[in-house]
XYZ file of C-alpha atoms in Angstrom:
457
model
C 14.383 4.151 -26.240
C 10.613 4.937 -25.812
C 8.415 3.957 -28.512
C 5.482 6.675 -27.485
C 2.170 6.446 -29.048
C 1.843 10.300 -28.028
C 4.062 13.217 -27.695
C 5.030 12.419 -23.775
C 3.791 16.359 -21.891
C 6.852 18.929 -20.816
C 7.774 18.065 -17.669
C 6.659 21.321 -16.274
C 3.221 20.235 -17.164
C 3.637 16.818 -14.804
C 5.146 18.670 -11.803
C 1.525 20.685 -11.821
C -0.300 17.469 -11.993
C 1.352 13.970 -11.779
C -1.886 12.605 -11.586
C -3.782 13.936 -14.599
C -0.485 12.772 -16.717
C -0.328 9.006 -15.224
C -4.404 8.837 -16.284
C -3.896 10.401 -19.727
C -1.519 6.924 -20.272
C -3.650 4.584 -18.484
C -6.313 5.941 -20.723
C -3.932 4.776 -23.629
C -2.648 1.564 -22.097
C -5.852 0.063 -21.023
C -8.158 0.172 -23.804
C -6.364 -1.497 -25.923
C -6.054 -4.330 -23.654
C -10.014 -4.168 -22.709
C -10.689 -4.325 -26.472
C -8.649 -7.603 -26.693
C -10.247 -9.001 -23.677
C -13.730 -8.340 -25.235
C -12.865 -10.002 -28.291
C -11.674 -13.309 -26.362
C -15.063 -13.186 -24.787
C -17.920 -10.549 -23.866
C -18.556 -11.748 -20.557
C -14.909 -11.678 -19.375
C -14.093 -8.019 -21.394
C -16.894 -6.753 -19.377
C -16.940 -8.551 -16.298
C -12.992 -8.747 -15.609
C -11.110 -6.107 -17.865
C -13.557 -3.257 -18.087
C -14.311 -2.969 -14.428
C -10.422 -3.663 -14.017
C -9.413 -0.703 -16.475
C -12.030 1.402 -14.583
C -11.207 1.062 -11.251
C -7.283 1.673 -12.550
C -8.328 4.967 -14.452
C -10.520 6.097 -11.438
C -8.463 9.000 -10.286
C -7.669 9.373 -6.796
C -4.405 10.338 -5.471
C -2.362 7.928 -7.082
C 0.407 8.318 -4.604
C 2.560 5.550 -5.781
C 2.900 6.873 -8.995
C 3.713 10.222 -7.705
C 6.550 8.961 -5.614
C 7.705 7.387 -8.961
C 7.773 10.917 -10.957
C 9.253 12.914 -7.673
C 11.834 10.297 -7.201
C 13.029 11.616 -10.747
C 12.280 15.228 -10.499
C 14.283 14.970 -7.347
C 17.093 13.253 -9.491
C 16.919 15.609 -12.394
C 15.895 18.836 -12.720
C 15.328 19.165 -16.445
C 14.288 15.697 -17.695
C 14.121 15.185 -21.043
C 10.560 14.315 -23.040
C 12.176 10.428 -23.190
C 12.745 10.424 -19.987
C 9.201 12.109 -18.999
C 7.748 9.337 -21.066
C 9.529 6.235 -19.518
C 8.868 7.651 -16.024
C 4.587 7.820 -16.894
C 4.387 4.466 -17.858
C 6.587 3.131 -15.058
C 3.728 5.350 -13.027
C 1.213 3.747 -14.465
C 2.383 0.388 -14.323
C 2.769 0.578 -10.160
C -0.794 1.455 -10.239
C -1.955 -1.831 -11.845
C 0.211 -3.626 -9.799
C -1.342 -1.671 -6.970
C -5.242 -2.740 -8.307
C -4.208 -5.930 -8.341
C -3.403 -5.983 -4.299
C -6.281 -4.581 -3.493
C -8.710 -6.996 -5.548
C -6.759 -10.135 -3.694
C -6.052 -8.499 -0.750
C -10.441 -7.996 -0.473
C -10.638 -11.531 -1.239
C -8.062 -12.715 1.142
C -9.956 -10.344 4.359
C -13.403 -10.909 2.885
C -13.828 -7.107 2.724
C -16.842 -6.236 1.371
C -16.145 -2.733 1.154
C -14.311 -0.591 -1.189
C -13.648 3.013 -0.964
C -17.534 2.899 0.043
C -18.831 0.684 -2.531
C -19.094 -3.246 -2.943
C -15.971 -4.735 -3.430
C -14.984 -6.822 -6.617
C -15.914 -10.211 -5.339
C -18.951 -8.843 -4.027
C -20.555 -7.455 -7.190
C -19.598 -10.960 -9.524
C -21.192 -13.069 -6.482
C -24.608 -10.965 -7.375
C -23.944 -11.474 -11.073
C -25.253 -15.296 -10.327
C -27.111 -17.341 -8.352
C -25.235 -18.290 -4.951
C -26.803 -22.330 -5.914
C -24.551 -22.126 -8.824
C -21.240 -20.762 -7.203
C -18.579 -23.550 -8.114
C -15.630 -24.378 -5.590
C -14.987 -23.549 -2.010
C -14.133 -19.972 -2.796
C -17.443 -19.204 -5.013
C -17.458 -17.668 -8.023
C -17.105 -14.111 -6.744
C -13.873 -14.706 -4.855
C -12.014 -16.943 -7.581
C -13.001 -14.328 -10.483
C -11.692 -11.889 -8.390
C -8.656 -13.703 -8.209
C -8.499 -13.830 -12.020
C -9.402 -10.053 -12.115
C -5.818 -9.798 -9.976
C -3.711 -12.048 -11.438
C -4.827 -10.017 -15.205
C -3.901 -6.983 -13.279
C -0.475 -8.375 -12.535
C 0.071 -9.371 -16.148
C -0.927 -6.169 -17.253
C 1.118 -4.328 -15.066
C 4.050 -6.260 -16.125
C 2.899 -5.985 -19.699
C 3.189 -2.155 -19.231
C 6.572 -1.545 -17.764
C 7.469 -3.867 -20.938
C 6.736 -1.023 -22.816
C 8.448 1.617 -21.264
C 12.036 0.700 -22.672
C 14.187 3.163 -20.481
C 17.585 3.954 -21.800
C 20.203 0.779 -22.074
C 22.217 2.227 -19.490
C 19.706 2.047 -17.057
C 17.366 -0.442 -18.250
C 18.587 -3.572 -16.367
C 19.106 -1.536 -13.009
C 14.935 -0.453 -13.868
C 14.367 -4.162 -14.394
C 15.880 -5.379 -11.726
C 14.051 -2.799 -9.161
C 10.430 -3.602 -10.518
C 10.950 -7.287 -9.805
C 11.921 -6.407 -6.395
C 9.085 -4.289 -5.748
C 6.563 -7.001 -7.133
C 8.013 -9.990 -4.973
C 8.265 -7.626 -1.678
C 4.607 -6.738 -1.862
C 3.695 -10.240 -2.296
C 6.227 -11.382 0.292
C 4.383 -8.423 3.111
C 0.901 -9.337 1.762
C 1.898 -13.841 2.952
C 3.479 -11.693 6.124
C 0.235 -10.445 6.652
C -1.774 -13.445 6.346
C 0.614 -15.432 8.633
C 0.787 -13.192 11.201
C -3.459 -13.550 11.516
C -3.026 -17.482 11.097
C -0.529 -17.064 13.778
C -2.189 -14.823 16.088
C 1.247 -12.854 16.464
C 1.437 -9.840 18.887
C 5.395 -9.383 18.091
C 6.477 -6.077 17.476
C 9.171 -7.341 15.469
C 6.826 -9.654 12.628
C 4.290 -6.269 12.694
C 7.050 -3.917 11.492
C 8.676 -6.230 9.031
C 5.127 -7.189 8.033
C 4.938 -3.206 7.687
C 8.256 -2.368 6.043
C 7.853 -5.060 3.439
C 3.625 -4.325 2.824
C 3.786 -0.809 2.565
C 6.930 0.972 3.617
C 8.965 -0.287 0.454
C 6.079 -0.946 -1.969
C 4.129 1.974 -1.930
C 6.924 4.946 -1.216
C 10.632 3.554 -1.068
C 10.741 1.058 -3.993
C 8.646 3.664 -6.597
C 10.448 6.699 -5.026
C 13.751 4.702 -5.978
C 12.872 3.620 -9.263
C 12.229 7.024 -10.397
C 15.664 7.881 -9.550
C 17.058 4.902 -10.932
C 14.846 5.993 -14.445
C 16.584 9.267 -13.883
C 20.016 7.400 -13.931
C 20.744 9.475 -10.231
C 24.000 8.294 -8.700
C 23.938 5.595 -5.827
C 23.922 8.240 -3.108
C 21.415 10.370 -4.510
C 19.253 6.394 -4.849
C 20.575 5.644 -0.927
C 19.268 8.985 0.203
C 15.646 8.641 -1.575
C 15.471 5.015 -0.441
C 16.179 6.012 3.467
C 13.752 8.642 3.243
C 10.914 6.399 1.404
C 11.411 3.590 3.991
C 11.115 5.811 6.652
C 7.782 7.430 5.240
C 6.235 4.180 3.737
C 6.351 2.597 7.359
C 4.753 5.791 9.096
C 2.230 5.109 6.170
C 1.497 2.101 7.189
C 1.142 2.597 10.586
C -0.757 5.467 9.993
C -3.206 3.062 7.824
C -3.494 0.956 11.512
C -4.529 3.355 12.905
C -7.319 4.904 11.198
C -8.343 1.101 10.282
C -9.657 1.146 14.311
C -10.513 4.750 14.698
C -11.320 6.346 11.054
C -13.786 7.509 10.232
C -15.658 4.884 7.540
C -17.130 7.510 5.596
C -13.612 8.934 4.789
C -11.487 5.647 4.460
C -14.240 3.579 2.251
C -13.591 0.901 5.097
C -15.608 -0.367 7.660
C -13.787 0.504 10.698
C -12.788 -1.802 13.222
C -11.978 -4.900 10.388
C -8.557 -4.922 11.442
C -9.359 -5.688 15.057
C -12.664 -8.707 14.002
C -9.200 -9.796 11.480
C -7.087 -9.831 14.209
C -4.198 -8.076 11.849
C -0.320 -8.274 13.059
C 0.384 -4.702 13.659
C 2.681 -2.398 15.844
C -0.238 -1.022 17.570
C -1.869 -4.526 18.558
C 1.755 -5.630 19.831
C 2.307 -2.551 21.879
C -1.330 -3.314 23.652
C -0.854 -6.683 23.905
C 2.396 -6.289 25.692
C 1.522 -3.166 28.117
C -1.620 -5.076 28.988
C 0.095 -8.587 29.625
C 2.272 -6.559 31.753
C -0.170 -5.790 33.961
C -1.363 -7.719 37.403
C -4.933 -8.102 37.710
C -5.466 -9.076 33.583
C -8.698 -7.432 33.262
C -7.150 -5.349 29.935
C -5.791 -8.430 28.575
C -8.728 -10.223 28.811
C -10.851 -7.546 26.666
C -8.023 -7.988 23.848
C -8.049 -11.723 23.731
C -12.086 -11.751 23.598
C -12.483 -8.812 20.714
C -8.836 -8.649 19.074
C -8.678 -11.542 16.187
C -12.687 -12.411 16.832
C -14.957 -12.051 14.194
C -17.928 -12.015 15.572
C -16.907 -9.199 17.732
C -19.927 -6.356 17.614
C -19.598 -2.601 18.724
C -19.494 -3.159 22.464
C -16.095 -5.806 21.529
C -14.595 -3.469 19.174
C -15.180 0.032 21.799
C -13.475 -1.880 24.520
C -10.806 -2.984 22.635
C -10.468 0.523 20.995
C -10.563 1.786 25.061
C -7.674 -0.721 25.697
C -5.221 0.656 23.110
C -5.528 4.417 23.989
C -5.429 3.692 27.707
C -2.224 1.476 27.654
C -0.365 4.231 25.383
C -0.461 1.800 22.137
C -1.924 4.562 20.002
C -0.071 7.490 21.362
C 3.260 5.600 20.964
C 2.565 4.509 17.454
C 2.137 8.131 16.664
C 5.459 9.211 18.590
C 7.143 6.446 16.280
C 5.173 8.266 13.395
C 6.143 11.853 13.656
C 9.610 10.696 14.520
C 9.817 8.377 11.279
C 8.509 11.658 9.639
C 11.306 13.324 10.600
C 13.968 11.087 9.589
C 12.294 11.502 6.249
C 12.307 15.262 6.045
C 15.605 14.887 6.913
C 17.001 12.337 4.605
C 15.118 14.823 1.881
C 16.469 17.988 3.490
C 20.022 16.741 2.421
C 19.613 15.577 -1.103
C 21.358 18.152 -3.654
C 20.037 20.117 -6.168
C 16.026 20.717 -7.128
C 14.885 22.681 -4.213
C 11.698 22.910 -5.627
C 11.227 19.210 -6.509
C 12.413 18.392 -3.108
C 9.369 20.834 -1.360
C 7.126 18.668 -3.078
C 8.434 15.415 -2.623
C 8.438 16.652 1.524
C 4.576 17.219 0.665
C 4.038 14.270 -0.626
C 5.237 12.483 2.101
C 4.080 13.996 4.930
C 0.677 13.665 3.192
C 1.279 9.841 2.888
C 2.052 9.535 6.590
C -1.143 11.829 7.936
C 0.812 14.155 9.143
C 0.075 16.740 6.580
C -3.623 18.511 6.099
C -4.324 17.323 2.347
C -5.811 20.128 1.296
C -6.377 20.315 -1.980
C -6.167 16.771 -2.938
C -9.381 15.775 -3.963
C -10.437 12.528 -2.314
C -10.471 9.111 -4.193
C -14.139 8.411 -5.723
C -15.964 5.341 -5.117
C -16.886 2.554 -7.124
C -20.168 3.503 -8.638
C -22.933 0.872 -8.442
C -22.478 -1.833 -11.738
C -25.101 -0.328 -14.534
C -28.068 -2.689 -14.695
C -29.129 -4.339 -17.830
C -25.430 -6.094 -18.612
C -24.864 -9.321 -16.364
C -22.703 -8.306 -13.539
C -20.432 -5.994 -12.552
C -17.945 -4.297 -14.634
C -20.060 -1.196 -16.021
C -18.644 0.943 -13.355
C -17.588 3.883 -15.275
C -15.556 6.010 -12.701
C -14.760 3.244 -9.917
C -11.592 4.132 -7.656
C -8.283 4.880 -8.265
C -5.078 2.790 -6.632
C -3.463 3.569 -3.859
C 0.600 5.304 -3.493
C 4.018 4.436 -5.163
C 7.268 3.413 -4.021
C 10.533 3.468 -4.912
C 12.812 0.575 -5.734
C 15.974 0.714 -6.124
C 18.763 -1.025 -8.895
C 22.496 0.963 -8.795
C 21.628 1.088 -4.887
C 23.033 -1.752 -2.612
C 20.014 -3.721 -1.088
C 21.597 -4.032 1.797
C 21.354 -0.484 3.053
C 17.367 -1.073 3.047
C 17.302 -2.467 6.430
C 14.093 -3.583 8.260
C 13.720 -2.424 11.826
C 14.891 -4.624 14.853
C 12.509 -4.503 17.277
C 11.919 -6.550 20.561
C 9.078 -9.620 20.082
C 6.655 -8.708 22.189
C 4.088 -11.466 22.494
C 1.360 -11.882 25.031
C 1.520 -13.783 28.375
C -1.622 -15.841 27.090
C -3.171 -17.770 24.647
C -4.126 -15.666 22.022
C -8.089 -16.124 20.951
C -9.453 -19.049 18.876
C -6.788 -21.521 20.325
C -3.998 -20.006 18.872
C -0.998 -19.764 20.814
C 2.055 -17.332 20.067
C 5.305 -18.457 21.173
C 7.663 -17.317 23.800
C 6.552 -15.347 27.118
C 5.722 -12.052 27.318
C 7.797 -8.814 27.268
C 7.129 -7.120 30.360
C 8.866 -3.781 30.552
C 11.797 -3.345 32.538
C 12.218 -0.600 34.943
C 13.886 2.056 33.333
C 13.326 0.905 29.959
C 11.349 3.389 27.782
C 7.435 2.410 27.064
C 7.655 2.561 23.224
C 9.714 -0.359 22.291
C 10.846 1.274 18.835
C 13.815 -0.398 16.999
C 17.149 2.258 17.784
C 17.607 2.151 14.271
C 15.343 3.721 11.764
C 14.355 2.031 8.672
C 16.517 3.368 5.792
């Protein structure tokens, strides 16, 4: 059962603040762990694990770890202080393993932006002189990775610890390695979709199912029920609604990666587009403007879309090309329908009307399509204190990102990804790169938001 260091809160007091509860054991978990890192060497405790532990604690929303606790509350009504406890730590494991995607995944785009403040490989690089960077990466980038991979271990090292009852515990087990591989297997989805120059509908929403849509709501939604020892239809209905809300999370996230506004997101806006990122919203304009006679649309997205010098005139004409050919209105159609699959799939769970209102909050906040009043927004990385070398001395950096459910006593098989038509463009794609297979101009008759029939679930 749960060896707790603390009395784990009433349950009552975690339904009024999820949030607050997940940081109180961070708080716990991590400085331990900074304290041994400090001890194998001051540079790396303060350079690696503190700014690590920091950016973890950070607050913000912590969505993922929400969907963890409301995927139990949903399950049980009354759960028991053991079960309360176990379900925190799982919480705060998913946000490690969520600060260590976003430290690699900055490295992998070269962000240097992070919820408004310079991200992780950023601040080492200006801990030394660039003349003695080692390797092809430089020292920023490759300590970064380190700070990731610690994160990882960590997060594993956590979950360890939360020792959920034998009945459960391999089901638990089996989920969180599932979650971990299918966030690394979206983030490689990612990258070879931009080595690829893909415009396919279908490689964007698996990219986005297995990135986001399972890793940050379904999985973590999931393994909260699973920790709540739900039955399989109760884990089946959770799961449906999770996948359907995790992808209209993602593709909500496209979105406001070309029109957002920076100062909100923490992003630069318009990195997606200079990346040349595989998602629904570039394959729906790539394939409405190949379908067109004279070219003159498709030649704006093969200049700007995937070039990284692109500057503001690039990035407004390719932003003008999307909303004229329908892309962004059809991507969020596909999100306020995905939305209501969710609600729906919710709707019809038993029990815990209460639990279930919140879990429907909580969802429609993830997708955008709910005002989030009242959540306080994430807080940046404060600037490294001076007077230390490097970074590290941030004292309230950011918080991770959302939860998702996984999901154990549930067949994997009823997690299907979305079947879409590959839509690729008629062209070479920029920078020499050139998709396979013509492309898919629309058919008369045939609707002009090629959506898979069936919903993720």
């Amino acid at each position: 059962m749960v060896r707790a260091e603390v009395r784990p809160p009433d349950w009552r007091a975690v339904d009024a603040e999820p949030s607050a509860a997940v940081a109180e054991v961070l708080e716990r978990v991590l400085a331990p762990r900074v304290a041994e890192a400090a001890r194998l060497d001051a540079s790396f405790g303060s350079q690696i694990a503190r700014w690590l532990a920091a950016t973890t604690r950070g607050g913000g929303r912590r969505l993922r770890s929400a969907f963890v606790w409301w995927g139990l509350r949903v399950s049980c009504p009354a759960p028991a202080p053991e079960t309360v406890a176990v379900a925190l730590i799982a919480g705060a494991a998913v946000e490690l393993l969520q600060s260590c995607a976003l430290v690699q995944d900055d490295v992998m785009d070269n962000s240097p932006v992070r919820r408004g403040q310079p991200a992780l490989h950023v601040l080492l690089d200006s801990a030394r002189p660039a003349e003695t960077a080692p390797g092809g990466l430089g020292f920023g980038r490759s300590a970064a990775v380190l700070a990731g991979d610690l994160a990882l271990v960590w997060a594993e090292d956590v979950f360890a610890t939360a020792h959920p009852p034998p009945e459960v515990a391999a089901s638990a087990r089996r989920l969180w390695s599932v979650l971990r591989a299918e966030m690394i297997a979206g983030q490689y989805l990612d990258l070879a979709g931009q080595a690829d120059a893909s415009h396919s509908a279908t490689h964007a929403l698996r990219t986005a199912v297995l990135k986001s849509g399972r890793y940050s709501v379904a999985r973590p939604l999931e393994l909260g029920a699973v920790l709540a020892a739900a039955p399989p239809e109760v884990c089946r209905g959770l799961r449906a609604a999770g996948a359907a809300a995790g992808l209209a999370f993602q593709l909500r996230d496209d979105l406001l990666a070309v029109w957002g506004d920076a100062a909100r997101t923490g992003k630069p806006t318009g990195e997606d587009i200079r990346e040349g990122k595989p998602t629904l919203l570039a394959a729906l304009g790539f394939s409405r403007a190949a379908a067109r006679p004279r070219g003159a649309a498709l030649a704006v997205l093969r200049r700007g879309y995937g070039n990284p010098a692109a500057g503001p005139a690039e990035l407004a004409a390719v932003r003008e090309v999307l909303e004229e050919t329908g892309a962004r209105r059809d991507v969020e159609a596909y999100i306020a329908r995905l939305v209501r699959r969710a609600s729906a799939r919710v709707a019809a769970l038993p029990g815990a009307p209460e639990a279930r209102a919140r879990l429907l909050a909580l969802l429609r906040l993830a997708a955008g399509t709910a005002d989030p009043a009242g959540c306080p927004p994430s807080p940046a990385h404060p600037p490294p204190v001076r007077g230390e070398s490097g970074p590290g001395r941030a004292q309230h950096p950011p918080s991770p990102a959302p939860v998702r459910p996984a999901g154990p006593p549930c067949p994997a098989t009823d997690d299907r990804t979305p079947h879409a038509r590959p839509v690729t463009p008629a062209h070479p794609a920029p920078h020499g790169h050139h998709p396979p297979g013509p492309a898919a101009s629309p058919r008369p008759g045939t609707p002009p938001c090629p959506f898979p029939a069936e919903e993720p679930s």
